[in-house]
Short mmCIF file of C-alpha atoms in Angstrom, two decimals:
data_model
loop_
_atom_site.label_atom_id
_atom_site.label_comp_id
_atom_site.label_asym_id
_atom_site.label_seq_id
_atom_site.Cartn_x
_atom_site.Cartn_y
_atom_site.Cartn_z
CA UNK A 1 80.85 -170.62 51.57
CA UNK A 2 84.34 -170.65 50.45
CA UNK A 3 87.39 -171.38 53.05
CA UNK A 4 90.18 -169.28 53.28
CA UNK A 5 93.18 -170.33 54.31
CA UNK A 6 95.79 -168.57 56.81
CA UNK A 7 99.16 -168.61 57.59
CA UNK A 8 100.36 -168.69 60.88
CA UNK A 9 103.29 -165.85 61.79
CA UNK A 10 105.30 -166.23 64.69
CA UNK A 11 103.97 -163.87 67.75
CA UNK A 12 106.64 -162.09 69.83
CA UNK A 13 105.69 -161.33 73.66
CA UNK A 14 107.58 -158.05 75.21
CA UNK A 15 110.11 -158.87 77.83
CA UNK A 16 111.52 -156.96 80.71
CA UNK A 17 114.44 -156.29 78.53
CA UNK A 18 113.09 -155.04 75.59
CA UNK A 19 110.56 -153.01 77.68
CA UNK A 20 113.58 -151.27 79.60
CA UNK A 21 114.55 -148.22 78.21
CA UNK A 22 118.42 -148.81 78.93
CA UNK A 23 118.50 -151.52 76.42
CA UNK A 24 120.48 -149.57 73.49
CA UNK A 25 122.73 -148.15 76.24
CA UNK A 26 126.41 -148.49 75.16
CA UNK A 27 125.65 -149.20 71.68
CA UNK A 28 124.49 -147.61 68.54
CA UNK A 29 120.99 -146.21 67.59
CA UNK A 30 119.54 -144.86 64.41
CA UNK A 31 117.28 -141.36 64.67
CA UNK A 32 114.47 -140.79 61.78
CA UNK A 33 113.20 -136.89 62.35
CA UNK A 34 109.30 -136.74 63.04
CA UNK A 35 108.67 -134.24 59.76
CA UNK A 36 110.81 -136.11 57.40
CA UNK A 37 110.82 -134.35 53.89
CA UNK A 38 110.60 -134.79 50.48
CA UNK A 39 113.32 -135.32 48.25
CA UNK A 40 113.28 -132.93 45.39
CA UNK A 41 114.48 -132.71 42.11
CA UNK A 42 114.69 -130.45 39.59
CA UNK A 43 116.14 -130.96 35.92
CA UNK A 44 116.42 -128.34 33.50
CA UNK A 45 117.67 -129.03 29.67
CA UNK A 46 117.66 -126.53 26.71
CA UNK A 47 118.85 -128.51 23.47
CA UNK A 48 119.34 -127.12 19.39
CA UNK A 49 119.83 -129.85 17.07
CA UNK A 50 120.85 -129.55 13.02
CA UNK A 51 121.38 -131.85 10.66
CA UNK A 52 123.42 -132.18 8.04
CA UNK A 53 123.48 -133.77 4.45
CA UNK A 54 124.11 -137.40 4.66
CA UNK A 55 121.75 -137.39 7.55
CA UNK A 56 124.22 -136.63 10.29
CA UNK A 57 122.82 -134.80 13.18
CA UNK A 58 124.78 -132.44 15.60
CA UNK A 59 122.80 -131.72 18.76
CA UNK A 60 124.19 -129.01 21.60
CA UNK A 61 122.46 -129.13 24.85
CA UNK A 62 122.92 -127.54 28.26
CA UNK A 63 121.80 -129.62 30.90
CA UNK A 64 121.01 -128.41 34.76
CA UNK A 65 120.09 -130.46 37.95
CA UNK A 66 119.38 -129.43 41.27
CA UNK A 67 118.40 -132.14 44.25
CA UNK A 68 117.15 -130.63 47.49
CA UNK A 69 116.34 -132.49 51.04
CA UNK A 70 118.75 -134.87 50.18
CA UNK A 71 120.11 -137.06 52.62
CA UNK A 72 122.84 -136.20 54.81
CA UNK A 73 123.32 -139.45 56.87
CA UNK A 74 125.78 -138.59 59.50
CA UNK A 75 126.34 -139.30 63.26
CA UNK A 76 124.83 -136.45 65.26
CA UNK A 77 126.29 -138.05 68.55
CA UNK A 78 129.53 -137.12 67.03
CA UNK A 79 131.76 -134.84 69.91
CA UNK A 80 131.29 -131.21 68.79
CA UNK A 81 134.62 -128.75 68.33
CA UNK A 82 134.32 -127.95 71.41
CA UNK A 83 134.96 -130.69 73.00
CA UNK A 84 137.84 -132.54 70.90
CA UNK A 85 140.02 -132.28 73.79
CA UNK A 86 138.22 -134.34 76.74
CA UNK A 87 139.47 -137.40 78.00
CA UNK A 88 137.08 -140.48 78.69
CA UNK A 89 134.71 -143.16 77.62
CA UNK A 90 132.44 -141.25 75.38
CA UNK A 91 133.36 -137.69 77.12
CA UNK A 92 132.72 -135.17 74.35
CA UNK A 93 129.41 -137.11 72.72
CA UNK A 94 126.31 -135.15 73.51
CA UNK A 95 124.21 -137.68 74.77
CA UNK A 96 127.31 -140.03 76.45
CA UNK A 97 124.73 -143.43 76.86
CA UNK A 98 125.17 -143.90 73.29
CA UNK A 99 127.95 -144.86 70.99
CA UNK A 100 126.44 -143.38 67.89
CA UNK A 101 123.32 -141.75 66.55
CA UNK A 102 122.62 -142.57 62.99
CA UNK A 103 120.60 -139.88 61.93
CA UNK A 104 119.14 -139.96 58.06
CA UNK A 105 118.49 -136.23 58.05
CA UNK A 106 117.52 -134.12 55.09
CA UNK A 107 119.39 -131.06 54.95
CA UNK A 108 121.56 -132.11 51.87
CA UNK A 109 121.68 -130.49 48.59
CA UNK A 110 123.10 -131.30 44.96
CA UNK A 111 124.07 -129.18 42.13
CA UNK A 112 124.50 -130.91 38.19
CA UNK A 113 125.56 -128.72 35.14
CA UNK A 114 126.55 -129.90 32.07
CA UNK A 115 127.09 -128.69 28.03
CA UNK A 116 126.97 -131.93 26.27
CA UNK A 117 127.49 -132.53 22.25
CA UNK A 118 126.24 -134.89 20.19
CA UNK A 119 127.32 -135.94 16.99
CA UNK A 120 124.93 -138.87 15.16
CA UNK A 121 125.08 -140.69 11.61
CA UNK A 122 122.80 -142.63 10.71
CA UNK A 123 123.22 -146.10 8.96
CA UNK A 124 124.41 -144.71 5.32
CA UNK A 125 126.71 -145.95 2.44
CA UNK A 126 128.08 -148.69 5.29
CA UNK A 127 128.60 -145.89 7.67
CA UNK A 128 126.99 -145.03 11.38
CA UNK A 129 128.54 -143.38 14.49
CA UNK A 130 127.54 -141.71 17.71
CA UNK A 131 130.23 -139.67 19.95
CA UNK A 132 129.43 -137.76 22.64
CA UNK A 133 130.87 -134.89 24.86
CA UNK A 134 130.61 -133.83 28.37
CA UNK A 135 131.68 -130.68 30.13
CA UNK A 136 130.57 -131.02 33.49
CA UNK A 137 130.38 -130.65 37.32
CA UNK A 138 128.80 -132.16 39.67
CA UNK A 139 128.63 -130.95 43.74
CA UNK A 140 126.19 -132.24 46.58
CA UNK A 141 127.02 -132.12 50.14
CA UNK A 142 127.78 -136.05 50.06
CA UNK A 143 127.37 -138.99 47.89
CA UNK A 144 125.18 -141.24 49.04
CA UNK A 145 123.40 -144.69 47.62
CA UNK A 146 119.99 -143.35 48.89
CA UNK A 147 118.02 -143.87 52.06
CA UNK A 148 119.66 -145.93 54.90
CA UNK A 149 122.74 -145.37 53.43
CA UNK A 150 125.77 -143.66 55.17
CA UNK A 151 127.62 -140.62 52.67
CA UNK A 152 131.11 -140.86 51.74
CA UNK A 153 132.95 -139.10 53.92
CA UNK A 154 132.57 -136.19 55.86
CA UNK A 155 134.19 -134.00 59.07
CA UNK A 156 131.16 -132.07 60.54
CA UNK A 157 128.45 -133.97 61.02
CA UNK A 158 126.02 -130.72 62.12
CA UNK A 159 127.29 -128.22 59.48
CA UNK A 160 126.50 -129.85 55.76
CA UNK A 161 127.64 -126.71 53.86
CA UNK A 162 131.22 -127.41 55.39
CA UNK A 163 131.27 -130.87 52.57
CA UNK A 164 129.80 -129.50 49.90
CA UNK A 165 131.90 -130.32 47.33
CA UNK A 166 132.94 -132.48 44.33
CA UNK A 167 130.54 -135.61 44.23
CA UNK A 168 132.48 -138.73 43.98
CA UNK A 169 131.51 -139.38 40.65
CA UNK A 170 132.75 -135.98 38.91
CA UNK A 171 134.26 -135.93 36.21
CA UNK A 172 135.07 -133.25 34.24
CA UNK A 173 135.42 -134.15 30.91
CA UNK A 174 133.92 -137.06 29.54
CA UNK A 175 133.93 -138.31 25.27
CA UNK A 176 132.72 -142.01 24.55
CA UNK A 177 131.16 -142.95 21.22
CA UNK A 178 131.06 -145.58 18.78
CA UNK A 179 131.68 -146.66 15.14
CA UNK A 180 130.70 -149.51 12.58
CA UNK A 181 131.49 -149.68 8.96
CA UNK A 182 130.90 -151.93 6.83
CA UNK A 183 133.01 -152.36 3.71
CA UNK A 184 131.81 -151.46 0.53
CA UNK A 185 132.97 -154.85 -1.39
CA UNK A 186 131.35 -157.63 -1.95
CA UNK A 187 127.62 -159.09 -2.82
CA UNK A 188 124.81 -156.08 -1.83
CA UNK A 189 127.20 -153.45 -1.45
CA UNK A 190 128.87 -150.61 -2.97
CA UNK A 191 131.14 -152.70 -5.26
CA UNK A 192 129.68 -155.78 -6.04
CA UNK A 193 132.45 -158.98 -6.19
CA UNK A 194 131.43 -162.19 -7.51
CA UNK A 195 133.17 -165.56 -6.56
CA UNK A 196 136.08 -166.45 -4.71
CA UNK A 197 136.84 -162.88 -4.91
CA UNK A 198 133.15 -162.61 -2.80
CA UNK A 199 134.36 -165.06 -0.30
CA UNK A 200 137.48 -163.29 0.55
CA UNK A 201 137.02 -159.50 0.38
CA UNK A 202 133.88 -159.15 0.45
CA UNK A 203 131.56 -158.75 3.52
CA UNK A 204 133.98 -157.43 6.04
CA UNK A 205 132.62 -155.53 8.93
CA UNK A 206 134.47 -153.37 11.53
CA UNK A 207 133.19 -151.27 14.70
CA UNK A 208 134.75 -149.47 17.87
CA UNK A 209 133.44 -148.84 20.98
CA UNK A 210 135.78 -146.03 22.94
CA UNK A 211 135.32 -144.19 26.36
CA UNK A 212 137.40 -141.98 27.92
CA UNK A 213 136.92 -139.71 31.39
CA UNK A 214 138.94 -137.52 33.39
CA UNK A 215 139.70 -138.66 36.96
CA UNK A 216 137.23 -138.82 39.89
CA UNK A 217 137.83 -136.66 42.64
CA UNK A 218 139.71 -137.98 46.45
CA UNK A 219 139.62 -136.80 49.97
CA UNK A 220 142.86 -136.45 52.01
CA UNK A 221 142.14 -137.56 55.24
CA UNK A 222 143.27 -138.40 58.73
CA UNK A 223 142.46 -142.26 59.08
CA UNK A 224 140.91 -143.12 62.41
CA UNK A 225 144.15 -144.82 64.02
CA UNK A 226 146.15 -141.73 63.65
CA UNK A 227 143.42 -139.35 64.48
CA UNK A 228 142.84 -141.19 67.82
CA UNK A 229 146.52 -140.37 68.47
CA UNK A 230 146.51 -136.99 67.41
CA UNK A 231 144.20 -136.21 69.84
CA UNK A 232 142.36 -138.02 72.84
CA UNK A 233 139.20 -136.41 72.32
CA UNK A 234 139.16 -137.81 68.53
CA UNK A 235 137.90 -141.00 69.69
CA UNK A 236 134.64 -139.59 70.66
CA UNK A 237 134.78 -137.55 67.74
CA UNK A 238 135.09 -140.57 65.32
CA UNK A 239 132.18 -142.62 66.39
CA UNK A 240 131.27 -145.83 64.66
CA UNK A 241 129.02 -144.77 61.80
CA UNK A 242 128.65 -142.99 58.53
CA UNK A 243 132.11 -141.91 56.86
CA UNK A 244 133.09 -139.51 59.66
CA UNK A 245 137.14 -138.98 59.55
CA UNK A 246 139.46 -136.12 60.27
CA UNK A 247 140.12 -133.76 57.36
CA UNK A 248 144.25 -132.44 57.43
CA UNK A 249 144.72 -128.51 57.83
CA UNK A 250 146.43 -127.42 54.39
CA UNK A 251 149.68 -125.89 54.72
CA UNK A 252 151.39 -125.93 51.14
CA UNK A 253 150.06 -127.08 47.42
CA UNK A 254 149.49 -130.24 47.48
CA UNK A 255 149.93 -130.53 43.51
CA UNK A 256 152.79 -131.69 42.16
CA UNK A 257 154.41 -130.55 38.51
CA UNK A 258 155.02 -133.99 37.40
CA UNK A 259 152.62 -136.56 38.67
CA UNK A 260 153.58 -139.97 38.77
CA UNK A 261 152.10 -143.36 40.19
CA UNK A 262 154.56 -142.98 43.32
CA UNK A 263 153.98 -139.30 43.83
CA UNK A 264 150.23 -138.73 42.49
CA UNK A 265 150.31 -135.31 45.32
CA UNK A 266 152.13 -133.82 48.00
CA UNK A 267 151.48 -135.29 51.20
CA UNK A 268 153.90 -132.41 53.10
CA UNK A 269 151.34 -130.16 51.90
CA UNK A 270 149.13 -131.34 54.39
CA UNK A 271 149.12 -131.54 58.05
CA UNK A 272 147.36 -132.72 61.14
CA UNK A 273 145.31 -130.18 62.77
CA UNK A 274 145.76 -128.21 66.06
CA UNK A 275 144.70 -129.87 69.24
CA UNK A 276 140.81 -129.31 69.68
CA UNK A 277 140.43 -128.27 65.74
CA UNK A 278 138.80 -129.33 63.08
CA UNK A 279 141.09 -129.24 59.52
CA UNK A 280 140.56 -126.59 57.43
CA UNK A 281 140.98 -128.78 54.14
CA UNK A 282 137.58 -129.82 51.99
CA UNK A 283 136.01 -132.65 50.53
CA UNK A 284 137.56 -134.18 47.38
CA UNK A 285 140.04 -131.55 46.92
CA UNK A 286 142.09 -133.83 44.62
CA UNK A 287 141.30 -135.49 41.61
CA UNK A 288 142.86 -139.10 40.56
CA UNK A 289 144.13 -140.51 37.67
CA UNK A 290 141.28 -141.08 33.97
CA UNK A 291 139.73 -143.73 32.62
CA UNK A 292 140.24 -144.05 28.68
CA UNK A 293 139.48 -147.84 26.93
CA UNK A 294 138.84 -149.04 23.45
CA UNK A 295 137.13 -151.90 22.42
CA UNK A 296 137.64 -153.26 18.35
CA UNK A 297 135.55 -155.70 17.19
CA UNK A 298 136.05 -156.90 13.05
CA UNK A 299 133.57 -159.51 11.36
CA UNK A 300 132.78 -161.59 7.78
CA UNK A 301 129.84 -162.74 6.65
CA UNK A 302 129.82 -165.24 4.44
CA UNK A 303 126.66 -166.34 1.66
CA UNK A 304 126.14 -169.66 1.68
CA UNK A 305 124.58 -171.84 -1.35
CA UNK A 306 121.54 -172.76 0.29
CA UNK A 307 119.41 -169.83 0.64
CA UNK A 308 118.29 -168.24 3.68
CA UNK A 309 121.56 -169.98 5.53
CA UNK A 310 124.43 -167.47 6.62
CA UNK A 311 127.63 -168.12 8.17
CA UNK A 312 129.80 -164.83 10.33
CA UNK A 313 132.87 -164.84 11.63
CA UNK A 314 134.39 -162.63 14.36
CA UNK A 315 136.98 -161.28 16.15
CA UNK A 316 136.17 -159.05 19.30
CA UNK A 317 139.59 -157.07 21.14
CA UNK A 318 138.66 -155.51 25.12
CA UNK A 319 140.88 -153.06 26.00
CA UNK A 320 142.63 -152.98 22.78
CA UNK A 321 145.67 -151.13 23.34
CA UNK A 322 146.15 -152.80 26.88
CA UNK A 323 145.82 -149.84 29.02
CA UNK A 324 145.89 -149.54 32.53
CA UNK A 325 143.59 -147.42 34.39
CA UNK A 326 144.64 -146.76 38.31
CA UNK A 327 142.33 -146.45 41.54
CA UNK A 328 142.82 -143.04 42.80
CA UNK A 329 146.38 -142.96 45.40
CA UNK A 330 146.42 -143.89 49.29
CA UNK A 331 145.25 -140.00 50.81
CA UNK A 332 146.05 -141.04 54.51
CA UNK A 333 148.02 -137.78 55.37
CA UNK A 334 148.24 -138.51 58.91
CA UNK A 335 151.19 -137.68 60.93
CA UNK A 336 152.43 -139.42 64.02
CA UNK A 337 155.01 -137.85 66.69
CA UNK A 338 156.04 -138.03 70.14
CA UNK A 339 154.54 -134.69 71.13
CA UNK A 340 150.49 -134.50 70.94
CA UNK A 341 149.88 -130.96 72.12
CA UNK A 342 151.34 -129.58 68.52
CA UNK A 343 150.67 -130.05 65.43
CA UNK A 344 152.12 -132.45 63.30
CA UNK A 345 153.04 -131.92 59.60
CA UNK A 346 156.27 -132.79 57.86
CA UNK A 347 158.75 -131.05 60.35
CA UNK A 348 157.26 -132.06 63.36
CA UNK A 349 156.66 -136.16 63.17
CA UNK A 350 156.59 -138.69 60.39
CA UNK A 351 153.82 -140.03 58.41
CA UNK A 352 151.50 -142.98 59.22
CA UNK A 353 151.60 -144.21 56.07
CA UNK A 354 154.42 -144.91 54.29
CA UNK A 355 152.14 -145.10 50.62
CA UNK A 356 150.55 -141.99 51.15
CA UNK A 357 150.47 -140.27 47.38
CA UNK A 358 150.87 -143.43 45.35
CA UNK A 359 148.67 -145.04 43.35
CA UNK A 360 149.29 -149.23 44.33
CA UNK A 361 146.66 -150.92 42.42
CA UNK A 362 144.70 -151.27 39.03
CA UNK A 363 141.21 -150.52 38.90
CA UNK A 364 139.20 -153.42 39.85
CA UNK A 365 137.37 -153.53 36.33
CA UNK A 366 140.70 -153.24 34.94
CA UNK A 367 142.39 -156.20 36.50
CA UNK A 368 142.22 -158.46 33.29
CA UNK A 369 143.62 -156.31 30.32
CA UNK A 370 143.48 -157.11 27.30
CA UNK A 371 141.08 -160.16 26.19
CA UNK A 372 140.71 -161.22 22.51
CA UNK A 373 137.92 -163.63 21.60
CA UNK A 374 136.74 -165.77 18.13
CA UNK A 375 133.59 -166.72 17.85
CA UNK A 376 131.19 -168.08 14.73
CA UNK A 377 127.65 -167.16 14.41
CA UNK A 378 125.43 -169.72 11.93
CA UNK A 379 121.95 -168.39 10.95
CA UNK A 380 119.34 -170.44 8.92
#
């Protein structure tokens, strides 16, 4: 007979407080719907490659995908249209016990589409590089990091078609590649050297690593603080999950001719909507500043007399020209004035923020500049 062993789990009794059904009253409550679907996903890519003499390869492909029953995690306790303009503790909510529904529906959709080039050498008289192209666009009805995750922002929490948009991670254009060549002098190469004349010009190595992408789309919104002002009812409207904020009603063009890091848009372009109204601006209307970096890298290797022993030398540059790359600008176009039964916008109150349309920070992965490192690398 062999024993088996157990481990003991801790055994939880129901109380008369987690039996009562008032128990989530006054606070928030997630909602899973009883036929939940399938995510779907389908990817579509046509490709023609050719290749050249000295074995370099040009590939052209088209590239299309489409997501379906994606996840459109909103609050569907969120006060409707309708009822923006109540007054009271939760007065325009459809089911007033409760804060916030967090609902992970599955009525979201995506759309990908993409020409991409491809241009490839292979390893060849000291040579190889790979660079690549992207023209693309990418919309879904909010982007999301998956299941039990929230969306990035959104206005109308019943009506998905109403954010379908730019995803947050569009860009249009996007080239990155890389290159390493290794110079044809010195001992095994091209032009053989012999000697001192080895030891100094010989064996030299240099590569590049580049990237470079247009900007990633922004939402102008109404931050919650202002909102709440702009209209009582907003507070219900609001809630406490998901990315819910009001969007601005457009009014002018809110691009500018000469974009700089203090005026990245026009902010009187937008104002705050009527009383009782959802603005009629979208989802990531604007797009923010690119992202271009180069990384050089340049090496030796040196023979050494005893055989099999080898001795490199390198030098590796991040962000080699020292360039900056920006987050995308404060978009808090939210007015404030005295009179709440109009609507604000740039001759009828001042705005919130005072940053609204500048860019105030580095990107986070961009906070170091440039960094130049030696290093040695002894084989034997």
């Amino acid at each position: 007979m062999t024993g088996v062993q157990t481990c003991a789990l801790p055994i939880f009794y129901p109380t008369l407080q987690t039996l009562s059904s008032t128990i989530s009253n006054y606070s928030g409550v997630e909602y899973y719907p009883w036929n939940m679907p399938t995510n779907y996903v389908q990817n579509f890519l046509i490709s023609v490659q050719h290749e050249f003499l000295g074995g370099i390869l040009l590939d052209g492909s088209y590239v299309n995908t489409r997501g379906r029953n994606l996840n459109f995690a909103t609050d569907i306790n969120q006060a409707p249209v309708g009822k923006l303009g109540c007054t009271g503790y939760n007065c325009g909510n459809p089911n007033p016990i409760f804060n916030s529904i967090a609902a992970q529906t599955y009525d979201g959709w995506s759309n990908y589409n993409a020409l991409q080039v491809r241009l490839q050498k292979r390893m060849s008289y000291g040579l190889n590089f790979q660079v690549n192209y992207a023209w693309s666009k990418s919309l879904d009805t909010g982007t999301g990091n998956g299941h039990g995750s929230s969306i990035d922002v959104y206005q109308n929490a019943y009506v998905p078609a109403a954010n379908y948009g730019l995803s947050d991670f569009n860009t249009a254009n996007t080239f990155v590649g890389q290159v390493a060549y290794e110079l044809p002098f010195g001992a095994g190469r091209q032009f053989t050297l012999h000697g001192p004349l080895d030891q100094i010009v010989g064996g030299w190595r240099v590569s590049t690593v580049f990237q470079w992408h247009g900007g990633t789309p922004f939402t102008p919104v109404i931050q919650s603080s202002v909102a709440a002002g702009v209209d009582p009812g907003l507070d219900s409207f609001l809630g406490s999950y998901g990315g819910a904020n009001l969007y601005p009603t457009v009014v002018g063009n809110p691009k500018v001719s000469n974009r700089t890091l203090t005026q990245w848009f026009n902010p009187a372009a937008f104002a705050d909507p009527a009383p009782g109204t959802f603005g009629n601006s979208g989802r990531n209307i604007l797009i923010g500043p690119g992202f271009s970096n180069v990384d050089f890298s340049i090496s030796k290797a040196f023979r050494l007399p005893r055989e099999g022993m080898r001795l490199e030398i390198r030098a590796d540059a991040y962000d080699l020209f020292n360039h900056i790359n920006f987050n995308n600008p404060d978009a808090n176009v939210g007015y404030t004035c005295s009179n709440t039964t109009v609507q604000c916008g740039s001759g009828n109150g001042v705005l919130a923020d005072t940053t609204v349309g500048t860019i105030t920070s580095p990107a986070a992965y961009n906070s170091n500049r440039r960094i130049i490192q030696l290093g040695a690398h002894f084989t034997f």
